[in-house]
Amino acid sequence: DQQVKQNSPSLSVQEGRISILNCDYTNSMFDYFLWYKKYPAEGPTFLISISSIKDKNEDGRFTVFLNKSAKHLSLHIVPSQPGDSAVYFCAVGGGAGSYQLTFGKGTKLSVIP
Amino acid sequence: EAGVAQSPRYKIIEKRQSVAFWCNPISGHATLYWYQQILGQGPKLLIQFQNNGVVDDSQLPKDRFSAERLKGVDSTLKIQPAKLEDSAVYLCASSLVRGQPQHFGDGTRLSIL
């Protein structure tokens, strides 16, 4: 029973265009949401986060959107660059004082020059 | 600042043997996590320490896995005896305090023959 779902295993985008990665979660108690980026043979790198009191957080080319009613979050990368090619993991946590993170299976993004 | 250090990077053992992994978190980070990442999946939390105390080990297979964090700094994760299904990347992460983004090491890739 997956609590966090990333339904697209892979995504290809042209350089300069927008990349949109999606994530759905099941537990409305989650209140802390993060995106991690992972290159091969390296550990995940923290990218951006958002708490449940906000619906948008922006950091340079990266923006995370949270729709609590739909239990959905997305990561927008604009403009996409070849160096953004990596696996992106959505992670959710919090609720009832817990700080445990639950990760999705990841989406492999390929940015084509 | 130096990142999370893990060793070894790779380990190959036969089933029923024992193995240990070492982690040195970012200096000053009170919270330390061990994750298991099976190929094609997201990281799954095994155990969480706050300083040298265990906060959450609900997903640690305690019949074969053990972990300790002596003096609240370095940590070791041990598997004894190993099974084929333990083949995975073992990731260590740390955060300044609970609720802050976790920073990951590059992991140890374990192969069981």
PDB file of C-alpha atoms in Angstrom:
ATOM      1  CA  ASP A   1       0.000   0.000   0.000  1.00  0.00           C
ATOM      2  CA  GLN A   2       1.881   3.026  -1.315  1.00  0.00           C
ATOM      3  CA  GLN A   3       1.353   6.161   0.713  1.00  0.00           C
ATOM      4  CA  VAL A   4       3.286   8.254  -1.810  1.00  0.00           C
ATOM      5  CA  LYS A   5       2.888   7.737  -5.539  1.00  0.00           C
ATOM      6  CA  GLN A   6       4.888   9.101  -8.429  1.00  0.00           C
ATOM      7  CA  ASN A   7       2.960   7.664 -11.331  1.00  0.00           C
ATOM      8  CA  SER A   8       5.386   8.638 -14.085  1.00  0.00           C
ATOM      9  CA  PRO A   9       8.547   6.504 -13.966  1.00  0.00           C
ATOM     10  CA  SER A  10      10.164   8.704 -16.602  1.00  0.00           C
ATOM     11  CA  LEU A  11       9.801  12.053 -18.341  1.00  0.00           C
ATOM     12  CA  SER A  12      11.611  13.585 -21.325  1.00  0.00           C
ATOM     13  CA  VAL A  13      11.669  17.331 -21.880  1.00  0.00           C
ATOM     14  CA  GLN A  14      13.396  19.579 -24.374  1.00  0.00           C
ATOM     15  CA  GLU A  15      16.034  21.954 -23.012  1.00  0.00           C
ATOM     16  CA  GLY A  16      14.523  25.355 -22.190  1.00  0.00           C
ATOM     17  CA  ARG A  17      11.005  24.012 -21.731  1.00  0.00           C
ATOM     18  CA  ILE A  18       9.148  23.392 -18.477  1.00  0.00           C
ATOM     19  CA  SER A  19       9.448  20.095 -16.605  1.00  0.00           C
ATOM     20  CA  ILE A  20       6.529  19.130 -14.374  1.00  0.00           C
ATOM     21  CA  LEU A  21       6.899  16.239 -11.960  1.00  0.00           C
ATOM     22  CA  ASN A  22       3.898  15.025 -10.008  1.00  0.00           C
ATOM     23  CA  CYS A  23       3.337  13.291  -6.687  1.00  0.00           C
ATOM     24  CA  ASP A  24       0.197  12.082  -4.912  1.00  0.00           C
ATOM     25  CA  TYR A  25      -0.135  11.071  -1.278  1.00  0.00           C
ATOM     26  CA  THR A  26      -2.860   9.328   0.658  1.00  0.00           C
ATOM     27  CA  ASN A  27      -2.601  10.519   4.263  1.00  0.00           C
ATOM     28  CA  SER A  28      -4.070  13.962   4.941  1.00  0.00           C
ATOM     29  CA  MET A  29      -2.062  14.112   8.178  1.00  0.00           C
ATOM     30  CA  PHE A  30       1.170  14.697   6.235  1.00  0.00           C
ATOM     31  CA  ASP A  31       2.249  18.304   6.649  1.00  0.00           C
ATOM     32  CA  TYR A  32       5.802  18.477   5.327  1.00  0.00           C
ATOM     33  CA  PHE A  33       6.705  17.891   1.680  1.00  0.00           C
ATOM     34  CA  LEU A  34      10.082  17.742  -0.030  1.00  0.00           C
ATOM     35  CA  TRP A  35      11.702  17.034  -3.370  1.00  0.00           C
ATOM     36  CA  TYR A  36      15.085  15.356  -3.707  1.00  0.00           C
ATOM     37  CA  LYS A  37      17.240  14.963  -6.804  1.00  0.00           C
ATOM     38  CA  LYS A  38      19.493  11.940  -7.288  1.00  0.00           C
ATOM     39  CA  TYR A  39      22.326  11.381  -9.753  1.00  0.00           C
ATOM     40  CA  PRO A  40      23.633   7.842 -10.391  1.00  0.00           C
ATOM     41  CA  ALA A  41      25.946   6.486  -7.686  1.00  0.00           C
ATOM     42  CA  GLU A  42      25.251   9.473  -5.438  1.00  0.00           C
ATOM     43  CA  GLY A  43      22.902  10.000  -2.516  1.00  0.00           C
ATOM     44  CA  PRO A  44      19.716  12.074  -2.868  1.00  0.00           C
ATOM     45  CA  THR A  45      20.236  15.830  -2.668  1.00  0.00           C
ATOM     46  CA  PHE A  46      17.646  18.063  -1.034  1.00  0.00           C
ATOM     47  CA  LEU A  47      16.070  20.394  -3.591  1.00  0.00           C
ATOM     48  CA  ILE A  48      13.082  22.245  -2.166  1.00  0.00           C
ATOM     49  CA  SER A  49      10.388  21.835   0.478  1.00  0.00           C
ATOM     50  CA  ILE A  50       6.985  23.191   1.407  1.00  0.00           C
ATOM     51  CA  SER A  51       4.896  23.041   4.548  1.00  0.00           C
ATOM     52  CA  SER A  52       1.163  22.483   4.612  1.00  0.00           C
ATOM     53  CA  ILE A  53       0.436  26.121   5.487  1.00  0.00           C
ATOM     54  CA  LYS A  54       1.607  27.224   2.039  1.00  0.00           C
ATOM     55  CA  ASP A  55       0.534  26.292  -1.469  1.00  0.00           C
ATOM     56  CA  LYS A  56       3.635  27.442  -3.339  1.00  0.00           C
ATOM     57  CA  ASN A  57       7.340  27.763  -2.689  1.00  0.00           C
ATOM     58  CA  GLU A  58       9.856  29.034  -5.189  1.00  0.00           C
ATOM     59  CA  ASP A  59      13.654  28.769  -5.347  1.00  0.00           C
ATOM     60  CA  GLY A  60      15.220  29.993  -8.548  1.00  0.00           C
ATOM     61  CA  ARG A  61      14.172  27.728 -11.409  1.00  0.00           C
ATOM     62  CA  PHE A  62      12.359  25.346  -9.050  1.00  0.00           C
ATOM     63  CA  THR A  63       8.815  25.804  -7.766  1.00  0.00           C
ATOM     64  CA  VAL A  64       6.819  23.362  -5.675  1.00  0.00           C
ATOM     65  CA  PHE A  65       3.022  23.536  -5.639  1.00  0.00           C
ATOM     66  CA  LEU A  66       0.853  21.896  -2.991  1.00  0.00           C
ATOM     67  CA  ASN A  67      -2.858  21.122  -3.396  1.00  0.00           C
ATOM     68  CA  LYS A  68      -3.942  19.794  -0.003  1.00  0.00           C
ATOM     69  CA  SER A  69      -7.523  19.080  -0.984  1.00  0.00           C
ATOM     70  CA  ALA A  70      -6.323  16.868  -3.839  1.00  0.00           C
ATOM     71  CA  LYS A  71      -3.376  15.495  -1.808  1.00  0.00           C
ATOM     72  CA  HIS A  72      -1.136  16.389  -4.713  1.00  0.00           C
ATOM     73  CA  LEU A  73       2.147  18.183  -5.101  1.00  0.00           C
ATOM     74  CA  SER A  74       4.178  19.029  -8.138  1.00  0.00           C
ATOM     75  CA  LEU A  75       7.634  20.294  -8.967  1.00  0.00           C
ATOM     76  CA  HIS A  76       8.096  22.732 -11.843  1.00  0.00           C
ATOM     77  CA  ILE A  77      11.520  23.339 -13.359  1.00  0.00           C
ATOM     78  CA  VAL A  78      11.726  26.350 -15.664  1.00  0.00           C
ATOM     79  CA  PRO A  79      13.721  26.503 -17.860  1.00  0.00           C
ATOM     80  CA  SER A  80      14.916  22.899 -17.898  1.00  0.00           C
ATOM     81  CA  GLN A  81      18.645  22.321 -18.402  1.00  0.00           C
ATOM     82  CA  PRO A  82      20.574  19.158 -19.374  1.00  0.00           C
ATOM     83  CA  GLY A  83      22.156  19.146 -15.887  1.00  0.00           C
ATOM     84  CA  ASP A  84      18.678  18.666 -14.427  1.00  0.00           C
ATOM     85  CA  SER A  85      18.630  15.123 -15.841  1.00  0.00           C
ATOM     86  CA  ALA A  86      18.337  12.929 -12.744  1.00  0.00           C
ATOM     87  CA  VAL A  87      15.851  10.907 -10.716  1.00  0.00           C
ATOM     88  CA  TYR A  88      13.514  13.072  -8.653  1.00  0.00           C
ATOM     89  CA  PHE A  89      11.981  11.738  -5.452  1.00  0.00           C
ATOM     90  CA  CYS A  90       8.988  13.191  -3.692  1.00  0.00           C
ATOM     91  CA  ALA A  91       9.049  12.751   0.115  1.00  0.00           C
ATOM     92  CA  VAL A  92       6.334  13.484   2.640  1.00  0.00           C
ATOM     93  CA  GLY A  93       6.333  13.530   6.389  1.00  0.00           C
ATOM     94  CA  GLY A  94       5.001  14.970   9.577  1.00  0.00           C
ATOM     95  CA  GLY A  95       1.657  14.659  11.217  1.00  0.00           C
ATOM     96  CA  ALA A  96       1.104  13.584  14.830  1.00  0.00           C
ATOM     97  CA  GLY A  97       4.589  14.760  15.754  1.00  0.00           C
ATOM     98  CA  SER A  98       6.326  12.323  13.432  1.00  0.00           C
ATOM     99  CA  TYR A  99       9.278  13.455  11.344  1.00  0.00           C
ATOM    100  CA  GLN A 100       9.625  10.205   9.443  1.00  0.00           C
ATOM    101  CA  LEU A 101       9.830  10.719   5.675  1.00  0.00           C
ATOM    102  CA  THR A 102       8.074   8.441   3.208  1.00  0.00           C
ATOM    103  CA  PHE A 103       9.480   8.508  -0.316  1.00  0.00           C
ATOM    104  CA  GLY A 104       7.896   7.861  -3.689  1.00  0.00           C
ATOM    105  CA  LYS A 105       9.549   5.559  -6.224  1.00  0.00           C
ATOM    106  CA  GLY A 106      10.985   8.439  -8.204  1.00  0.00           C
ATOM    107  CA  THR A 107      10.663   9.911 -11.699  1.00  0.00           C
ATOM    108  CA  LYS A 108      13.617   9.857 -14.064  1.00  0.00           C
ATOM    109  CA  LEU A 109      13.856  13.188 -15.865  1.00  0.00           C
ATOM    110  CA  SER A 110      15.797  13.440 -19.107  1.00  0.00           C
ATOM    111  CA  VAL A 111      16.389  16.925 -20.503  1.00  0.00           C
ATOM    112  CA  ILE A 112      17.274  16.730 -24.164  1.00  0.00           C
ATOM    113  CA  PRO A 113      19.680  19.373 -25.518  1.00  0.00           C
TER     114      PRO A 113
ATOM    115  CA  GLU B   1      30.747  22.075   5.218  1.00  0.00           C
ATOM    116  CA  ALA B   2      31.687  18.436   4.796  1.00  0.00           C
ATOM    117  CA  GLY B   3      28.812  16.170   3.843  1.00  0.00           C
ATOM    118  CA  VAL B   4      27.658  12.877   5.275  1.00  0.00           C
ATOM    119  CA  ALA B   5      30.428  10.285   4.941  1.00  0.00           C
ATOM    120  CA  GLN B   6      29.722   6.588   4.473  1.00  0.00           C
ATOM    121  CA  SER B   7      31.945   3.557   4.058  1.00  0.00           C
ATOM    122  CA  PRO B   8      32.455   1.252   2.374  1.00  0.00           C
ATOM    123  CA  ARG B   9      31.006   2.336  -0.978  1.00  0.00           C
ATOM    124  CA  TYR B  10      30.535  -1.235  -2.152  1.00  0.00           C
ATOM    125  CA  LYS B  11      30.332  -4.587  -0.396  1.00  0.00           C
ATOM    126  CA  ILE B  12      29.821  -8.071  -1.768  1.00  0.00           C
ATOM    127  CA  ILE B  13      29.152 -10.936   0.633  1.00  0.00           C
ATOM    128  CA  GLU B  14      27.570 -14.359   0.578  1.00  0.00           C
ATOM    129  CA  LYS B  15      24.223 -15.024   2.198  1.00  0.00           C
ATOM    130  CA  ARG B  16      24.357 -15.823   5.911  1.00  0.00           C
ATOM    131  CA  GLN B  17      27.518 -13.744   6.331  1.00  0.00           C
ATOM    132  CA  SER B  18      27.553 -10.567   8.393  1.00  0.00           C
ATOM    133  CA  VAL B  19      28.304  -7.021   7.253  1.00  0.00           C
ATOM    134  CA  ALA B  20      28.631  -3.586   8.842  1.00  0.00           C
ATOM    135  CA  PHE B  21      28.284  -0.089   7.449  1.00  0.00           C
ATOM    136  CA  TRP B  22      29.653   3.106   8.937  1.00  0.00           C
ATOM    137  CA  CYS B  23      28.293   6.655   8.823  1.00  0.00           C
ATOM    138  CA  ASN B  24      29.700   9.987   9.948  1.00  0.00           C
ATOM    139  CA  PRO B  25      27.019  12.698   9.836  1.00  0.00           C
ATOM    140  CA  ILE B  26      27.463  16.397   9.175  1.00  0.00           C
ATOM    141  CA  SER B  27      29.084  18.039  12.184  1.00  0.00           C
ATOM    142  CA  GLY B  28      26.527  19.264  14.683  1.00  0.00           C
ATOM    143  CA  HIS B  29      23.611  17.306  13.245  1.00  0.00           C
ATOM    144  CA  ALA B  30      21.675  15.767  16.100  1.00  0.00           C
ATOM    145  CA  THR B  31      19.428  13.518  14.043  1.00  0.00           C
ATOM    146  CA  LEU B  32      20.725  10.545  12.046  1.00  0.00           C
ATOM    147  CA  TYR B  33      18.786   8.181   9.785  1.00  0.00           C
ATOM    148  CA  TRP B  34      19.511   4.883   8.052  1.00  0.00           C
ATOM    149  CA  TYR B  35      17.559   4.053   4.913  1.00  0.00           C
ATOM    150  CA  GLN B  36      17.391   1.007   2.662  1.00  0.00           C
ATOM    151  CA  GLN B  37      16.879   1.641  -1.059  1.00  0.00           C
ATOM    152  CA  ILE B  38      16.045  -1.390  -3.180  1.00  0.00           C
ATOM    153  CA  LEU B  39      16.506  -1.029  -6.927  1.00  0.00           C
ATOM    154  CA  GLY B  40      13.566   0.835  -8.484  1.00  0.00           C
ATOM    155  CA  GLN B  41      12.181   1.977  -5.139  1.00  0.00           C
ATOM    156  CA  GLY B  42      12.464   5.084  -3.019  1.00  0.00           C
ATOM    157  CA  PRO B  43      14.501   5.057   0.205  1.00  0.00           C
ATOM    158  CA  LYS B  44      12.765   3.326   3.122  1.00  0.00           C
ATOM    159  CA  LEU B  45      13.557   4.407   6.676  1.00  0.00           C
ATOM    160  CA  LEU B  46      15.086   1.700   8.852  1.00  0.00           C
ATOM    161  CA  ILE B  47      15.987   3.606  12.002  1.00  0.00           C
ATOM    162  CA  GLN B  48      16.180   7.167  13.299  1.00  0.00           C
ATOM    163  CA  PHE B  49      18.446   8.447  16.091  1.00  0.00           C
ATOM    164  CA  GLN B  50      18.177  11.670  18.039  1.00  0.00           C
ATOM    165  CA  ASN B  51      21.688  12.170  19.476  1.00  0.00           C
ATOM    166  CA  ASN B  52      22.496   8.650  20.723  1.00  0.00           C
ATOM    167  CA  GLY B  53      18.915   7.574  21.408  1.00  0.00           C
ATOM    168  CA  VAL B  54      16.623   5.632  19.076  1.00  0.00           C
ATOM    169  CA  VAL B  55      13.541   7.624  18.068  1.00  0.00           C
ATOM    170  CA  ASP B  56      11.983   5.213  15.570  1.00  0.00           C
ATOM    171  CA  ASP B  57      13.049   1.684  14.653  1.00  0.00           C
ATOM    172  CA  SER B  58       9.621   0.348  13.740  1.00  0.00           C
ATOM    173  CA  GLN B  59      10.734  -0.730  10.246  1.00  0.00           C
ATOM    174  CA  LEU B  60      14.052  -2.284  11.269  1.00  0.00           C
ATOM    175  CA  PRO B  61      14.064  -6.125  10.930  1.00  0.00           C
ATOM    176  CA  LYS B  62      15.427  -6.577  14.424  1.00  0.00           C
ATOM    177  CA  ASP B  63      16.040 -10.304  14.071  1.00  0.00           C
ATOM    178  CA  ARG B  64      18.962  -9.566  11.732  1.00  0.00           C
ATOM    179  CA  PHE B  65      19.567  -5.802  11.670  1.00  0.00           C
ATOM    180  CA  SER B  66      21.072  -3.725  14.447  1.00  0.00           C
ATOM    181  CA  ALA B  67      22.316  -0.152  14.668  1.00  0.00           C
ATOM    182  CA  GLU B  68      24.013   2.018  17.208  1.00  0.00           C
ATOM    183  CA  ARG B  69      25.134   5.584  17.518  1.00  0.00           C
ATOM    184  CA  LEU B  70      27.714   5.801  20.244  1.00  0.00           C
ATOM    185  CA  LYS B  71      28.420   9.254  21.695  1.00  0.00           C
ATOM    186  CA  GLY B  72      25.776  10.761  19.432  1.00  0.00           C
ATOM    187  CA  VAL B  73      28.054  11.150  16.407  1.00  0.00           C
ATOM    188  CA  ASP B  74      29.129   8.196  14.214  1.00  0.00           C
ATOM    189  CA  SER B  75      26.778   5.316  13.595  1.00  0.00           C
ATOM    190  CA  THR B  76      27.070   1.722  12.444  1.00  0.00           C
ATOM    191  CA  LEU B  77      24.428  -0.495  10.868  1.00  0.00           C
ATOM    192  CA  LYS B  78      24.942  -4.263  10.982  1.00  0.00           C
ATOM    193  CA  ILE B  79      23.252  -7.161   9.235  1.00  0.00           C
ATOM    194  CA  GLN B  80      23.721 -10.650  10.643  1.00  0.00           C
ATOM    195  CA  PRO B  81      23.016 -12.986   8.948  1.00  0.00           C
ATOM    196  CA  ALA B  82      22.443 -11.459   5.508  1.00  0.00           C
ATOM    197  CA  LYS B  83      19.718 -12.709   3.180  1.00  0.00           C
ATOM    198  CA  LEU B  84      19.445 -12.350  -0.587  1.00  0.00           C
ATOM    199  CA  GLU B  85      16.658  -9.780  -0.213  1.00  0.00           C
ATOM    200  CA  ASP B  86      19.019  -7.475   1.703  1.00  0.00           C
ATOM    201  CA  SER B  87      20.730  -6.544  -1.564  1.00  0.00           C
ATOM    202  CA  ALA B  88      20.211  -2.784  -1.715  1.00  0.00           C
ATOM    203  CA  VAL B  89      21.868   0.586  -1.262  1.00  0.00           C
ATOM    204  CA  TYR B  90      22.079   1.602   2.390  1.00  0.00           C
ATOM    205  CA  LEU B  91      21.879   5.346   2.826  1.00  0.00           C
ATOM    206  CA  CYS B  92      22.723   7.397   5.863  1.00  0.00           C
ATOM    207  CA  ALA B  93      21.261  10.867   6.324  1.00  0.00           C
ATOM    208  CA  SER B  94      21.468  13.554   8.967  1.00  0.00           C
ATOM    209  CA  SER B  95      19.619  16.723   9.849  1.00  0.00           C
ATOM    210  CA  LEU B  96      20.349  19.553  12.248  1.00  0.00           C
ATOM    211  CA  VAL B  97      17.182  18.826  14.189  1.00  0.00           C
ATOM    212  CA  ARG B  98      14.088  16.769  13.523  1.00  0.00           C
ATOM    213  CA  GLY B  99      11.879  18.438  10.930  1.00  0.00           C
ATOM    214  CA  GLN B 100      14.751  20.002   8.991  1.00  0.00           C
ATOM    215  CA  PRO B 101      15.716  18.686   5.523  1.00  0.00           C
ATOM    216  CA  GLN B 102      17.805  15.546   5.620  1.00  0.00           C
ATOM    217  CA  HIS B 103      21.203  15.445   3.940  1.00  0.00           C
ATOM    218  CA  PHE B 104      22.263  12.110   2.493  1.00  0.00           C
ATOM    219  CA  GLY B 105      25.558  10.352   2.047  1.00  0.00           C
ATOM    220  CA  ASP B 106      26.384   8.514  -1.183  1.00  0.00           C
ATOM    221  CA  GLY B 107      25.417   5.167   0.294  1.00  0.00           C
ATOM    222  CA  THR B 108      26.846   1.662   0.464  1.00  0.00           C
ATOM    223  CA  ARG B 109      25.802  -0.702  -2.307  1.00  0.00           C
ATOM    224  CA  LEU B 110      25.424  -4.200  -0.842  1.00  0.00           C
ATOM    225  CA  SER B 111      25.287  -7.267  -3.065  1.00  0.00           C
ATOM    226  CA  ILE B 112      24.442 -10.656  -1.580  1.00  0.00           C
ATOM    227  CA  LEU B 113      25.568 -13.741  -3.525  1.00  0.00           C
TER     228      LEU B 113
END
